[in-house]
mmCIF file of C-alpha atoms in Angstrom:
data_model
loop_
_atom_site.group_PDB
_atom_site.id
_atom_site.type_symbol
_atom_site.label_atom_id
_atom_site.label_comp_id
_atom_site.label_asym_id
_atom_site.label_seq_id
_atom_site.Cartn_x
_atom_site.Cartn_y
_atom_site.Cartn_z
ATOM 1 C CA UNK A 1 97.712 57.988 -108.085
ATOM 2 C CA UNK A 2 100.178 58.263 -105.253
ATOM 3 C CA UNK A 3 97.497 59.439 -102.841
ATOM 4 C CA UNK A 4 95.333 56.437 -103.571
ATOM 5 C CA UNK A 5 98.222 54.072 -103.078
ATOM 6 C CA UNK A 6 99.043 55.623 -99.705
ATOM 7 C CA UNK A 7 95.416 55.407 -98.650
ATOM 8 C CA UNK A 8 95.224 51.732 -99.608
ATOM 9 C CA UNK A 9 98.457 51.047 -97.767
ATOM 10 C CA UNK A 10 97.141 52.674 -94.629
ATOM 11 C CA UNK A 11 93.852 50.774 -94.916
ATOM 12 C CA UNK A 12 95.670 47.460 -95.256
ATOM 13 C CA UNK A 13 97.908 48.274 -92.278
ATOM 14 C CA UNK A 14 94.930 49.280 -90.153
ATOM 15 C CA UNK A 15 93.017 46.145 -91.095
ATOM 16 C CA UNK A 16 96.021 43.966 -90.330
ATOM 17 C CA UNK A 17 96.410 45.648 -86.943
ATOM 18 C CA UNK A 18 92.729 45.188 -86.084
ATOM 19 C CA UNK A 19 92.781 41.526 -87.126
ATOM 20 C CA UNK A 20 95.890 40.939 -85.023
ATOM 21 C CA UNK A 21 94.338 42.589 -81.974
ATOM 22 C CA UNK A 22 91.182 40.489 -82.444
ATOM 23 C CA UNK A 23 93.254 37.334 -82.604
ATOM 24 C CA UNK A 24 94.999 38.265 -79.364
ATOM 25 C CA UNK A 25 91.639 38.988 -77.675
ATOM 26 C CA UNK A 26 90.225 35.661 -78.860
ATOM 27 C CA UNK A 27 93.299 33.840 -77.602
ATOM 28 C CA UNK A 28 93.033 35.572 -74.200
ATOM 29 C CA UNK A 29 89.314 34.728 -73.989
ATOM 30 C CA UNK A 30 90.020 31.089 -74.840
ATOM 31 C CA UNK A 31 92.769 31.018 -72.209
ATOM 32 C CA UNK A 32 90.484 32.573 -69.586
ATOM 33 C CA UNK A 33 87.719 30.134 -70.437
ATOM 34 C CA UNK A 34 90.173 27.227 -70.133
ATOM 35 C CA UNK A 35 91.480 28.461 -66.790
ATOM 36 C CA UNK A 36 87.926 29.009 -65.539
ATOM 37 C CA UNK A 37 86.992 25.443 -66.448
ATOM 38 C CA UNK A 38 90.118 24.110 -64.724
ATOM 39 C CA UNK A 39 89.385 26.086 -61.538
ATOM 40 C CA UNK A 40 85.759 24.901 -61.609
ATOM 41 C CA UNK A 41 86.928 21.306 -61.943
ATOM 42 C CA UNK A 42 89.363 21.802 -59.065
ATOM 43 C CA UNK A 43 86.609 23.293 -56.842
ATOM 44 C CA UNK A 44 84.315 20.371 -57.666
ATOM 45 C CA UNK A 45 87.018 17.915 -56.717
ATOM 46 C CA UNK A 46 87.746 19.742 -53.466
ATOM 47 C CA UNK A 47 84.028 19.824 -52.624
ATOM 48 C CA UNK A 48 83.733 16.093 -53.317
ATOM 49 C CA UNK A 49 86.815 15.468 -51.183
ATOM 50 C CA UNK A 50 85.289 17.454 -48.298
ATOM 51 C CA UNK A 51 82.004 15.587 -48.660
ATOM 52 C CA UNK A 52 83.828 12.253 -48.643
ATOM 53 C CA UNK A 53 85.710 13.266 -45.492
ATOM 54 C CA UNK A 54 82.437 14.306 -43.794
ATOM 55 C CA UNK A 55 80.839 10.998 -44.812
ATOM 56 C CA UNK A 56 83.814 9.078 -43.421
ATOM 57 C CA UNK A 57 83.649 11.057 -40.146
ATOM 58 C CA UNK A 58 79.902 10.396 -39.829
ATOM 59 C CA UNK A 59 80.377 6.707 -40.549
ATOM 60 C CA UNK A 60 83.135 6.565 -37.919
ATOM 61 C CA UNK A 61 80.857 8.273 -35.374
ATOM 62 C CA UNK A 62 78.070 5.794 -36.079
ATOM 63 C CA UNK A 63 80.553 2.938 -35.803
ATOM 64 C CA UNK A 64 81.841 4.309 -32.478
ATOM 65 C CA UNK A 65 78.285 4.628 -31.153
ATOM 66 C CA UNK A 66 77.502 1.044 -32.148
ATOM 67 C CA UNK A 67 80.681 -0.213 -30.475
ATOM 68 C CA UNK A 68 79.938 1.753 -27.266
ATOM 69 C CA UNK A 69 76.330 0.496 -27.265
ATOM 70 C CA UNK A 70 77.475 -3.096 -27.697
ATOM 71 C CA UNK A 71 80.049 -2.710 -24.934
ATOM 72 C CA UNK A 72 77.341 -1.334 -22.611
ATOM 73 C CA UNK A 73 75.055 -4.254 -23.466
ATOM 74 C CA UNK A 74 77.965 -6.614 -22.862
ATOM 75 C CA UNK A 75 78.473 -5.124 -19.396
ATOM 76 C CA UNK A 76 74.738 -5.487 -18.693
ATOM 77 C CA UNK A 77 74.807 -9.131 -19.841
ATOM 78 C CA UNK A 78 77.868 -9.720 -17.677
ATOM 79 C CA UNK A 79 76.126 -8.256 -14.620
ATOM 80 C CA UNK A 80 72.932 -10.187 -15.401
ATOM 81 C CA UNK A 81 74.889 -13.422 -15.674
ATOM 82 C CA UNK A 82 76.690 -12.722 -12.403
ATOM 83 C CA UNK A 83 73.415 -11.976 -10.617
ATOM 84 C CA UNK A 84 71.730 -15.065 -12.063
ATOM 85 C CA UNK A 85 74.634 -17.217 -10.858
ATOM 86 C CA UNK A 86 74.391 -15.677 -7.384
ATOM 87 C CA UNK A 87 70.621 -16.207 -7.432
ATOM 88 C CA UNK A 88 71.103 -19.840 -8.463
ATOM 89 C CA UNK A 89 73.687 -20.394 -5.736
ATOM 90 C CA UNK A 90 71.261 -18.986 -3.157
ATOM 91 C CA UNK A 91 68.520 -21.357 -4.304
ATOM 92 C CA UNK A 92 70.928 -24.301 -4.316
ATOM 93 C CA UNK A 93 71.940 -23.428 -0.773
ATOM 94 C CA UNK A 94 68.269 -23.318 0.304
ATOM 95 C CA UNK A 95 67.582 -26.641 -1.407
ATOM 96 C CA UNK A 96 70.631 -28.195 0.248
ATOM 97 C CA UNK A 97 69.379 -27.077 3.650
ATOM 98 C CA UNK A 98 65.999 -28.681 2.982
ATOM 99 C CA UNK A 99 67.659 -31.878 1.754
ATOM 100 C CA UNK A 100 69.875 -32.042 4.852
ATOM 101 C CA UNK A 101 66.873 -31.461 7.089
ATOM 102 C CA UNK A 102 64.717 -34.200 5.530
ATOM 103 C CA UNK A 103 67.656 -36.610 5.304
ATOM 104 C CA UNK A 104 68.295 -36.257 9.026
ATOM 105 C CA UNK A 105 64.957 -37.969 9.779
ATOM 106 C CA UNK A 106 65.944 -41.116 7.859
ATOM 107 C CA UNK A 107 69.186 -41.860 9.658
ATOM 108 C CA UNK A 108 69.645 -44.558 12.306
ATOM 109 C CA UNK A 109 68.972 -44.061 16.003
ATOM 110 C CA UNK A 110 72.717 -43.774 16.551
ATOM 111 C CA UNK A 111 72.687 -40.651 14.449
ATOM 112 C CA UNK A 112 69.521 -39.157 15.931
ATOM 113 C CA UNK A 113 71.320 -37.203 18.609
ATOM 114 C CA UNK A 114 73.771 -35.789 16.072
ATOM 115 C CA UNK A 115 70.949 -34.900 13.693
ATOM 116 C CA UNK A 116 68.985 -33.262 16.491
ATOM 117 C CA UNK A 117 72.031 -31.179 17.285
ATOM 118 C CA UNK A 118 72.273 -30.149 13.643
ATOM 119 C CA UNK A 119 68.566 -29.280 13.543
ATOM 120 C CA UNK A 120 68.928 -27.332 16.769
ATOM 121 C CA UNK A 121 71.910 -25.501 15.321
ATOM 122 C CA UNK A 122 69.932 -24.753 12.175
ATOM 123 C CA UNK A 123 67.046 -23.420 14.260
ATOM 124 C CA UNK A 124 69.465 -21.202 16.198
ATOM 125 C CA UNK A 125 70.891 -19.882 12.915
ATOM 126 C CA UNK A 126 67.393 -19.224 11.543
ATOM 127 C CA UNK A 127 66.413 -17.419 14.750
ATOM 128 C CA UNK A 128 69.561 -15.308 14.510
ATOM 129 C CA UNK A 129 68.739 -14.560 10.879
ATOM 130 C CA UNK A 130 65.211 -13.444 11.841
ATOM 131 C CA UNK A 131 66.686 -11.273 14.606
ATOM 132 C CA UNK A 132 68.976 -9.555 12.086
ATOM 133 C CA UNK A 133 66.052 -8.998 9.732
ATOM 134 C CA UNK A 134 63.986 -7.518 12.556
ATOM 135 C CA UNK A 135 66.807 -5.112 13.381
ATOM 136 C CA UNK A 136 67.171 -4.217 9.731
ATOM 137 C CA UNK A 137 63.451 -3.692 9.186
ATOM 138 C CA UNK A 138 62.696 -1.871 12.426
ATOM 139 C CA UNK A 139 60.390 -4.361 14.142
ATOM 140 C CA UNK A 140 58.533 -1.540 15.914
ATOM 141 C CA UNK A 141 56.326 -1.268 12.815
ATOM 142 C CA UNK A 142 53.599 -3.777 13.675
ATOM 143 C CA UNK A 143 50.407 -2.438 12.095
ATOM 144 C CA UNK A 144 48.141 -4.608 9.952
ATOM 145 C CA UNK A 145 45.514 -3.620 7.417
ATOM 146 C CA UNK A 146 41.941 -4.139 8.643
ATOM 147 C CA UNK A 147 39.868 -2.226 6.105
ATOM 148 C CA UNK A 148 39.628 0.251 3.234
ATOM 149 C CA UNK A 149 37.760 3.228 4.680
ATOM 150 C CA UNK A 150 36.917 5.303 1.617
ATOM 151 C CA UNK A 151 37.554 6.034 -2.020
ATOM 152 C CA UNK A 152 38.181 9.351 -3.733
ATOM 153 C CA UNK A 153 38.393 9.702 -7.516
ATOM 154 C CA UNK A 154 40.692 12.715 -7.785
ATOM 155 C CA UNK A 155 40.668 13.080 -11.571
ATOM 156 C CA UNK A 156 40.173 11.203 -14.824
ATOM 157 C CA UNK A 157 42.889 12.082 -17.301
ATOM 158 C CA UNK A 158 45.583 10.471 -19.382
ATOM 159 C CA UNK A 159 45.745 6.959 -20.784
ATOM 160 C CA UNK A 160 43.903 3.855 -19.552
ATOM 161 C CA UNK A 161 47.105 2.777 -17.769
ATOM 162 C CA UNK A 162 49.572 4.852 -15.809
ATOM 163 C CA UNK A 163 50.857 5.791 -12.371
ATOM 164 C CA UNK A 164 50.679 8.823 -10.089
ATOM 165 C CA UNK A 165 52.105 9.474 -6.648
ATOM 166 C CA UNK A 166 53.588 11.715 -4.014
ATOM 167 C CA UNK A 167 57.112 11.329 -2.642
ATOM 168 C CA UNK A 168 56.641 9.684 0.797
ATOM 169 C CA UNK A 169 60.271 10.422 1.631
ATOM 170 C CA UNK A 170 59.720 14.210 1.456
ATOM 171 C CA UNK A 171 57.324 16.624 3.146
ATOM 172 C CA UNK A 172 56.518 18.653 0.023
ATOM 173 C CA UNK A 173 53.016 18.182 -1.485
ATOM 174 C CA UNK A 174 54.123 17.698 -5.108
ATOM 175 C CA UNK A 175 52.198 15.318 -7.354
ATOM 176 C CA UNK A 176 54.000 13.257 -9.997
ATOM 177 C CA UNK A 177 52.045 12.058 -13.029
ATOM 178 C CA UNK A 178 53.493 9.235 -15.171
ATOM 179 C CA UNK A 179 51.138 8.499 -18.052
ATOM 180 C CA UNK A 180 51.055 5.180 -19.925
ATOM 181 C CA UNK A 181 52.934 1.920 -19.351
ATOM 182 C CA UNK A 182 55.760 2.950 -21.717
ATOM 183 C CA UNK A 183 56.933 6.548 -21.622
ATOM 184 C CA UNK A 184 59.812 8.772 -20.542
ATOM 185 C CA UNK A 185 58.096 12.007 -19.419
ATOM 186 C CA UNK A 186 57.181 12.848 -15.804
ATOM 187 C CA UNK A 187 54.772 15.716 -15.147
ATOM 188 C CA UNK A 188 55.281 17.454 -11.800
ATOM 189 C CA UNK A 189 52.510 19.532 -10.182
ATOM 190 C CA UNK A 190 52.965 21.844 -7.192
ATOM 191 C CA UNK A 191 50.235 20.084 -5.176
ATOM 192 C CA UNK A 192 47.093 18.007 -5.573
ATOM 193 C CA UNK A 193 44.914 21.081 -6.084
ATOM 194 C CA UNK A 194 47.078 22.214 -8.994
ATOM 195 C CA UNK A 195 46.796 18.721 -10.440
ATOM 196 C CA UNK A 196 42.999 18.654 -10.057
ATOM 197 C CA UNK A 197 42.429 22.159 -11.437
ATOM 198 C CA UNK A 198 44.840 21.918 -14.349
ATOM 199 C CA UNK A 199 42.821 21.798 -17.575
ATOM 200 C CA UNK A 200 45.917 20.930 -19.595
ATOM 201 C CA UNK A 201 49.264 19.388 -18.836
ATOM 202 C CA UNK A 202 51.290 22.342 -20.151
ATOM 203 C CA UNK A 203 51.246 23.975 -16.705
ATOM 204 C CA UNK A 204 53.219 21.091 -15.211
ATOM 205 C CA UNK A 205 56.991 20.891 -14.959
ATOM 206 C CA UNK A 206 58.245 18.299 -17.431
ATOM 207 C CA UNK A 207 61.055 15.914 -16.568
ATOM 208 C CA UNK A 208 62.285 13.932 -19.584
ATOM 209 C CA UNK A 209 64.082 10.684 -18.760
ATOM 210 C CA UNK A 210 67.017 9.406 -20.849
ATOM 211 C CA UNK A 211 65.305 5.993 -21.224
ATOM 212 C CA UNK A 212 61.723 4.707 -21.264
ATOM 213 C CA UNK A 213 60.089 2.930 -18.340
ATOM 214 C CA UNK A 214 58.419 -0.491 -18.503
ATOM 215 C CA UNK A 215 54.999 -1.036 -16.922
ATOM 216 C CA UNK A 216 53.572 1.068 -14.088
ATOM 217 C CA UNK A 217 55.565 -0.217 -11.119
ATOM 218 C CA UNK A 218 57.804 2.828 -10.625
ATOM 219 C CA UNK A 219 58.081 4.828 -7.390
ATOM 220 C CA UNK A 220 59.502 8.188 -6.305
ATOM 221 C CA UNK A 221 61.333 8.193 -2.988
ATOM 222 C CA UNK A 222 63.525 10.919 -1.475
ATOM 223 C CA UNK A 223 63.712 12.842 -4.788
ATOM 224 C CA UNK A 224 64.712 9.761 -6.797
ATOM 225 C CA UNK A 225 62.660 7.898 -9.366
ATOM 226 C CA UNK A 226 63.131 4.133 -9.361
ATOM 227 C CA UNK A 227 61.878 2.369 -12.492
ATOM 228 C CA UNK A 228 62.217 -0.775 -14.617
ATOM 229 C CA UNK A 229 64.026 0.228 -17.816
ATOM 230 C CA UNK A 230 62.107 -0.592 -20.990
ATOM 231 C CA UNK A 231 63.881 -3.150 -23.184
ATOM 232 C CA UNK A 232 65.773 -4.747 -20.291
ATOM 233 C CA UNK A 233 64.966 -8.020 -18.562
ATOM 234 C CA UNK A 234 65.360 -6.821 -14.975
ATOM 235 C CA UNK A 235 67.332 -3.558 -14.841
ATOM 236 C CA UNK A 236 66.155 -1.009 -12.253
ATOM 237 C CA UNK A 237 67.234 2.613 -12.786
ATOM 238 C CA UNK A 238 67.744 5.182 -10.014
ATOM 239 C CA UNK A 239 67.174 8.676 -11.440
ATOM 240 C CA UNK A 240 67.707 12.013 -9.669
ATOM 241 C CA UNK A 241 64.667 14.149 -10.504
ATOM 242 C CA UNK A 242 66.305 17.477 -9.565
ATOM 243 C CA UNK A 243 69.710 16.944 -11.173
ATOM 244 C CA UNK A 244 68.090 15.051 -14.053
ATOM 245 C CA UNK A 245 70.623 12.270 -14.351
ATOM 246 C CA UNK A 246 70.932 8.543 -13.690
ATOM 247 C CA UNK A 247 72.797 8.050 -10.417
ATOM 248 C CA UNK A 248 72.764 4.245 -10.155
ATOM 249 C CA UNK A 249 71.290 1.032 -11.553
ATOM 250 C CA UNK A 250 70.955 -2.613 -10.570
ATOM 251 C CA UNK A 251 69.762 -5.967 -11.904
ATOM 252 C CA UNK A 252 67.089 -7.778 -9.898
ATOM 253 C CA UNK A 253 67.918 -11.528 -9.894
ATOM 254 C CA UNK A 254 65.145 -13.794 -11.139
ATOM 255 C CA UNK A 255 62.842 -10.959 -12.226
ATOM 256 C CA UNK A 256 61.466 -10.122 -15.658
ATOM 257 C CA UNK A 257 60.707 -13.667 -16.823
ATOM 258 C CA UNK A 258 56.939 -13.249 -16.457
ATOM 259 C CA UNK A 259 54.441 -10.526 -15.472
ATOM 260 C CA UNK A 260 54.220 -9.703 -11.798
ATOM 261 C CA UNK A 261 50.415 -9.779 -12.107
ATOM 262 C CA UNK A 262 48.546 -11.877 -14.653
ATOM 263 C CA UNK A 263 45.799 -9.276 -15.161
ATOM 264 C CA UNK A 264 48.319 -6.524 -16.019
ATOM 265 C CA UNK A 265 51.059 -8.193 -18.076
ATOM 266 C CA UNK A 266 53.112 -5.085 -18.955
ATOM 267 C CA UNK A 267 54.449 -4.761 -15.387
ATOM 268 C CA UNK A 268 57.256 -7.254 -14.825
ATOM 269 C CA UNK A 269 58.747 -5.529 -11.753
ATOM 270 C CA UNK A 270 56.538 -3.642 -9.300
ATOM 271 C CA UNK A 271 58.435 -1.368 -6.926
ATOM 272 C CA UNK A 272 56.904 -0.362 -3.595
ATOM 273 C CA UNK A 273 57.541 1.923 -0.621
ATOM 274 C CA UNK A 274 56.469 1.323 2.967
ATOM 275 C CA UNK A 275 57.672 2.388 6.415
ATOM 276 C CA UNK A 276 60.854 0.321 5.835
ATOM 277 C CA UNK A 277 61.845 1.834 2.484
ATOM 278 C CA UNK A 278 62.191 0.360 -1.007
ATOM 279 C CA UNK A 279 60.875 -3.058 -2.107
ATOM 280 C CA UNK A 280 60.534 -4.941 -5.384
ATOM 281 C CA UNK A 281 57.778 -7.417 -6.249
ATOM 282 C CA UNK A 282 57.991 -9.887 -9.125
ATOM 283 C CA UNK A 283 56.808 -13.381 -10.080
ATOM 284 C CA UNK A 284 58.968 -16.379 -11.005
ATOM 285 C CA UNK A 285 57.977 -19.383 -13.129
ATOM 286 C CA UNK A 286 60.379 -21.628 -11.158
ATOM 287 C CA UNK A 287 58.101 -21.415 -8.125
ATOM 288 C CA UNK A 288 54.805 -21.790 -9.972
ATOM 289 C CA UNK A 289 54.246 -18.109 -10.654
ATOM 290 C CA UNK A 290 54.307 -17.148 -6.986
ATOM 291 C CA UNK A 291 55.353 -13.645 -6.043
ATOM 292 C CA UNK A 292 58.838 -12.889 -4.734
ATOM 293 C CA UNK A 293 59.530 -9.786 -2.636
ATOM 294 C CA UNK A 294 62.965 -8.227 -2.312
ATOM 295 C CA UNK A 295 64.180 -5.581 0.136
ATOM 296 C CA UNK A 296 66.465 -3.122 -1.653
ATOM 297 C CA UNK A 297 68.792 -0.601 -0.053
ATOM 298 C CA UNK A 298 67.760 2.597 -1.836
ATOM 299 C CA UNK A 299 71.146 4.212 -1.146
ATOM 300 C CA UNK A 300 73.404 1.493 -2.559
ATOM 301 C CA UNK A 301 70.855 -0.290 -4.817
ATOM 302 C CA UNK A 302 71.925 -3.592 -3.257
ATOM 303 C CA UNK A 303 69.643 -6.536 -2.491
ATOM 304 C CA UNK A 304 69.318 -6.986 1.279
ATOM 305 C CA UNK A 305 66.903 -9.942 1.546
ATOM 306 C CA UNK A 306 64.570 -11.942 -0.700
ATOM 307 C CA UNK A 307 61.463 -13.922 0.260
ATOM 308 C CA UNK A 308 59.486 -16.461 -1.797
ATOM 309 C CA UNK A 309 55.832 -15.886 -0.882
ATOM 310 C CA UNK A 310 52.787 -18.150 -1.039
ATOM 311 C CA UNK A 311 50.829 -15.543 -3.032
ATOM 312 C CA UNK A 312 50.294 -16.408 -6.698
ATOM 313 C CA UNK A 313 50.264 -13.997 -9.622
ATOM 314 C CA UNK A 314 47.267 -15.676 -11.295
ATOM 315 C CA UNK A 315 44.260 -13.302 -11.411
ATOM 316 C CA UNK A 316 46.303 -10.724 -9.493
ATOM 317 C CA UNK A 317 46.132 -7.117 -10.716
ATOM 318 C CA UNK A 318 48.303 -5.263 -8.178
ATOM 319 C CA UNK A 319 49.980 -5.431 -4.776
ATOM 320 C CA UNK A 320 51.442 -3.079 -2.181
ATOM 321 C CA UNK A 321 53.548 -3.205 0.982
ATOM 322 C CA UNK A 322 52.417 -1.947 4.390
ATOM 323 C CA UNK A 323 54.699 -2.340 7.384
ATOM 324 C CA UNK A 324 56.777 -5.297 6.054
ATOM 325 C CA UNK A 325 53.608 -7.013 4.807
ATOM 326 C CA UNK A 326 52.635 -7.764 1.214
ATOM 327 C CA UNK A 327 48.955 -7.347 0.304
ATOM 328 C CA UNK A 328 48.009 -8.842 -3.074
ATOM 329 C CA UNK A 329 44.920 -7.550 -4.897
ATOM 330 C CA UNK A 330 42.913 -9.918 -7.123
ATOM 331 C CA UNK A 331 40.174 -9.356 -9.667
ATOM 332 C CA UNK A 332 38.500 -11.038 -12.658
ATOM 333 C CA UNK A 333 39.845 -10.771 -16.233
ATOM 334 C CA UNK A 334 36.763 -8.789 -17.304
ATOM 335 C CA UNK A 335 37.052 -6.389 -14.356
ATOM 336 C CA UNK A 336 34.995 -6.505 -11.180
ATOM 337 C CA UNK A 337 35.398 -5.778 -7.486
ATOM 338 C CA UNK A 338 39.041 -5.691 -6.448
ATOM 339 C CA UNK A 339 39.814 -7.608 -3.275
ATOM 340 C CA UNK A 340 42.785 -8.578 -1.101
ATOM 341 C CA UNK A 341 42.998 -12.365 -0.906
ATOM 342 C CA UNK A 342 46.631 -13.064 -0.008
ATOM 343 C CA UNK A 343 48.849 -11.554 2.658
ATOM 344 C CA UNK A 344 52.500 -12.302 3.404
ATOM 345 C CA UNK A 345 54.525 -10.922 6.289
ATOM 346 C CA UNK A 346 58.314 -11.225 5.960
ATOM 347 C CA UNK A 347 58.740 -11.922 9.686
ATOM 348 C CA UNK A 348 56.069 -14.661 9.673
ATOM 349 C CA UNK A 349 54.132 -12.555 12.163
ATOM 350 C CA UNK A 350 50.942 -12.606 10.114
ATOM 351 C CA UNK A 351 49.098 -15.254 8.117
ATOM 352 C CA UNK A 352 46.496 -14.837 5.391
ATOM 353 C CA UNK A 353 43.792 -16.498 7.483
ATOM 354 C CA UNK A 354 44.274 -13.839 10.188
ATOM 355 C CA UNK A 355 43.292 -11.057 7.775
ATOM 356 C CA UNK A 356 39.653 -10.747 6.701
ATOM 357 C CA UNK A 357 38.813 -10.684 2.989
ATOM 358 C CA UNK A 358 38.981 -6.987 2.101
ATOM 359 C CA UNK A 359 37.086 -5.469 -0.840
ATOM 360 C CA UNK A 360 37.837 -2.089 -2.385
ATOM 361 C CA UNK A 361 34.665 0.019 -2.230
ATOM 362 C CA UNK A 362 32.157 1.570 -4.620
ATOM 363 C CA UNK A 363 33.557 0.861 -8.063
ATOM 364 C CA UNK A 364 33.871 -1.886 -10.641
ATOM 365 C CA UNK A 365 36.771 -2.153 -13.039
ATOM 366 C CA UNK A 366 40.472 -2.865 -12.786
ATOM 367 C CA UNK A 367 43.647 -1.218 -11.545
ATOM 368 C CA UNK A 368 46.935 -0.630 -13.351
ATOM 369 C CA UNK A 369 48.807 0.013 -10.127
ATOM 370 C CA UNK A 370 48.366 0.453 -6.370
ATOM 371 C CA UNK A 371 51.068 2.153 -4.324
ATOM 372 C CA UNK A 372 50.963 2.712 -0.583
ATOM 373 C CA UNK A 373 52.152 6.065 0.777
ATOM 374 C CA UNK A 374 53.384 5.525 4.369
ATOM 375 C CA UNK A 375 53.352 9.264 5.134
ATOM 376 C CA UNK A 376 49.730 9.755 4.063
ATOM 377 C CA UNK A 377 48.564 6.217 5.068
ATOM 378 C CA UNK A 378 46.801 6.047 1.707
ATOM 379 C CA UNK A 379 46.969 3.986 -1.478
ATOM 380 C CA UNK A 380 47.437 5.919 -4.715
ATOM 381 C CA UNK A 381 45.813 3.896 -7.503
ATOM 382 C CA UNK A 382 45.175 4.215 -11.230
ATOM 383 C CA UNK A 383 41.982 2.525 -12.397
ATOM 384 C CA UNK A 384 40.757 2.606 -16.009
ATOM 385 C CA UNK A 385 42.223 6.074 -16.588
ATOM 386 C CA UNK A 386 41.113 7.511 -13.215
ATOM 387 C CA UNK A 387 43.467 8.676 -10.486
ATOM 388 C CA UNK A 388 42.150 7.291 -7.188
ATOM 389 C CA UNK A 389 43.027 7.537 -3.491
ATOM 390 C CA UNK A 390 42.013 4.802 -1.033
ATOM 391 C CA UNK A 391 42.193 5.594 2.684
ATOM 392 C CA UNK A 392 43.270 2.624 4.787
ATOM 393 C CA UNK A 393 42.274 1.461 8.223
ATOM 394 C CA UNK A 394 44.963 -0.282 10.270
ATOM 395 C CA UNK A 395 45.297 -1.728 13.744
ATOM 396 C CA UNK A 396 48.157 -3.028 15.833
ATOM 397 C CA UNK A 397 48.960 -6.715 15.566
ATOM 398 C CA UNK A 398 48.024 -8.646 18.680
#
């Protein structure tokens, strides 16, 4: 019938319309899916590009750091080489003087008068040199060590080896605690009572150094820490404790080739303070392992004078300076009674035989360090993990 035909026609038209719409929807979905995949691929590529750029930047930073580090080491090597050359020239000059002196005795009688004039001139120059040194070192300081009066074990804390001290260049009573022979953390206590009563080290003010120290031969003087930098042959760092930065550095000619003291091999350079200021003590294989003492200007970090001593580093465990005089402490490898057996005065005003053999009292063991405090007239020592104070007895040189 006509009605059925119309109904079928409408059904076919509706079906065709629905199928067409579905095709369009499927095409749009496929297009959206394609675009989504393309955008995802683009994002992945951009992310990889950013990561590659970050990797390149990091690699460039590492490369720059390595270059800067190598340039710094190159400058250190350059300074070391320059100082070694100057040190060698000084020794050559000394040797030449000795050669000239001994050669003068072998010349003919005709040359005797000339040689005597040269010797006299040399003696005048040496006397003038001693006069300059006396002026530099304030010759009014003429005390000599005659005994160790007493011992006080203040505390037993920290590692077997270490160093502790006051600042003899300041009036404040602060105590500085430097644990171990390789470290970069200073603990500062308000006074010795706070140090003794502190059950833990958290109460102390911590000062973290930018580099590690080597050995136990460091000193604090006029708010500056002077220490041998770990990993260097003979570099001494000057560090401002309050501002927390390195203010200067120097290379000590001839030092670092062997331990300053045979019984404590980690210390290659032992720094010391006395009434005259800053000193350095080290041993050199070129002179049979004898100790060398150097006067350092603590302001400019320049070497003022150097003396080769007659004191040997064999069986030595520590040393300290008192009034321009080096006192070397000896012991046995297994630990025993520490004793002073060698003395050297830079002005030749004192000989070892003039000083009695001095023993440190009431304990057996060994010391990692001994540092004289000219303000307190005491020696701050570290012995087998104990922090010790020795009171000294002095008298005026005759």
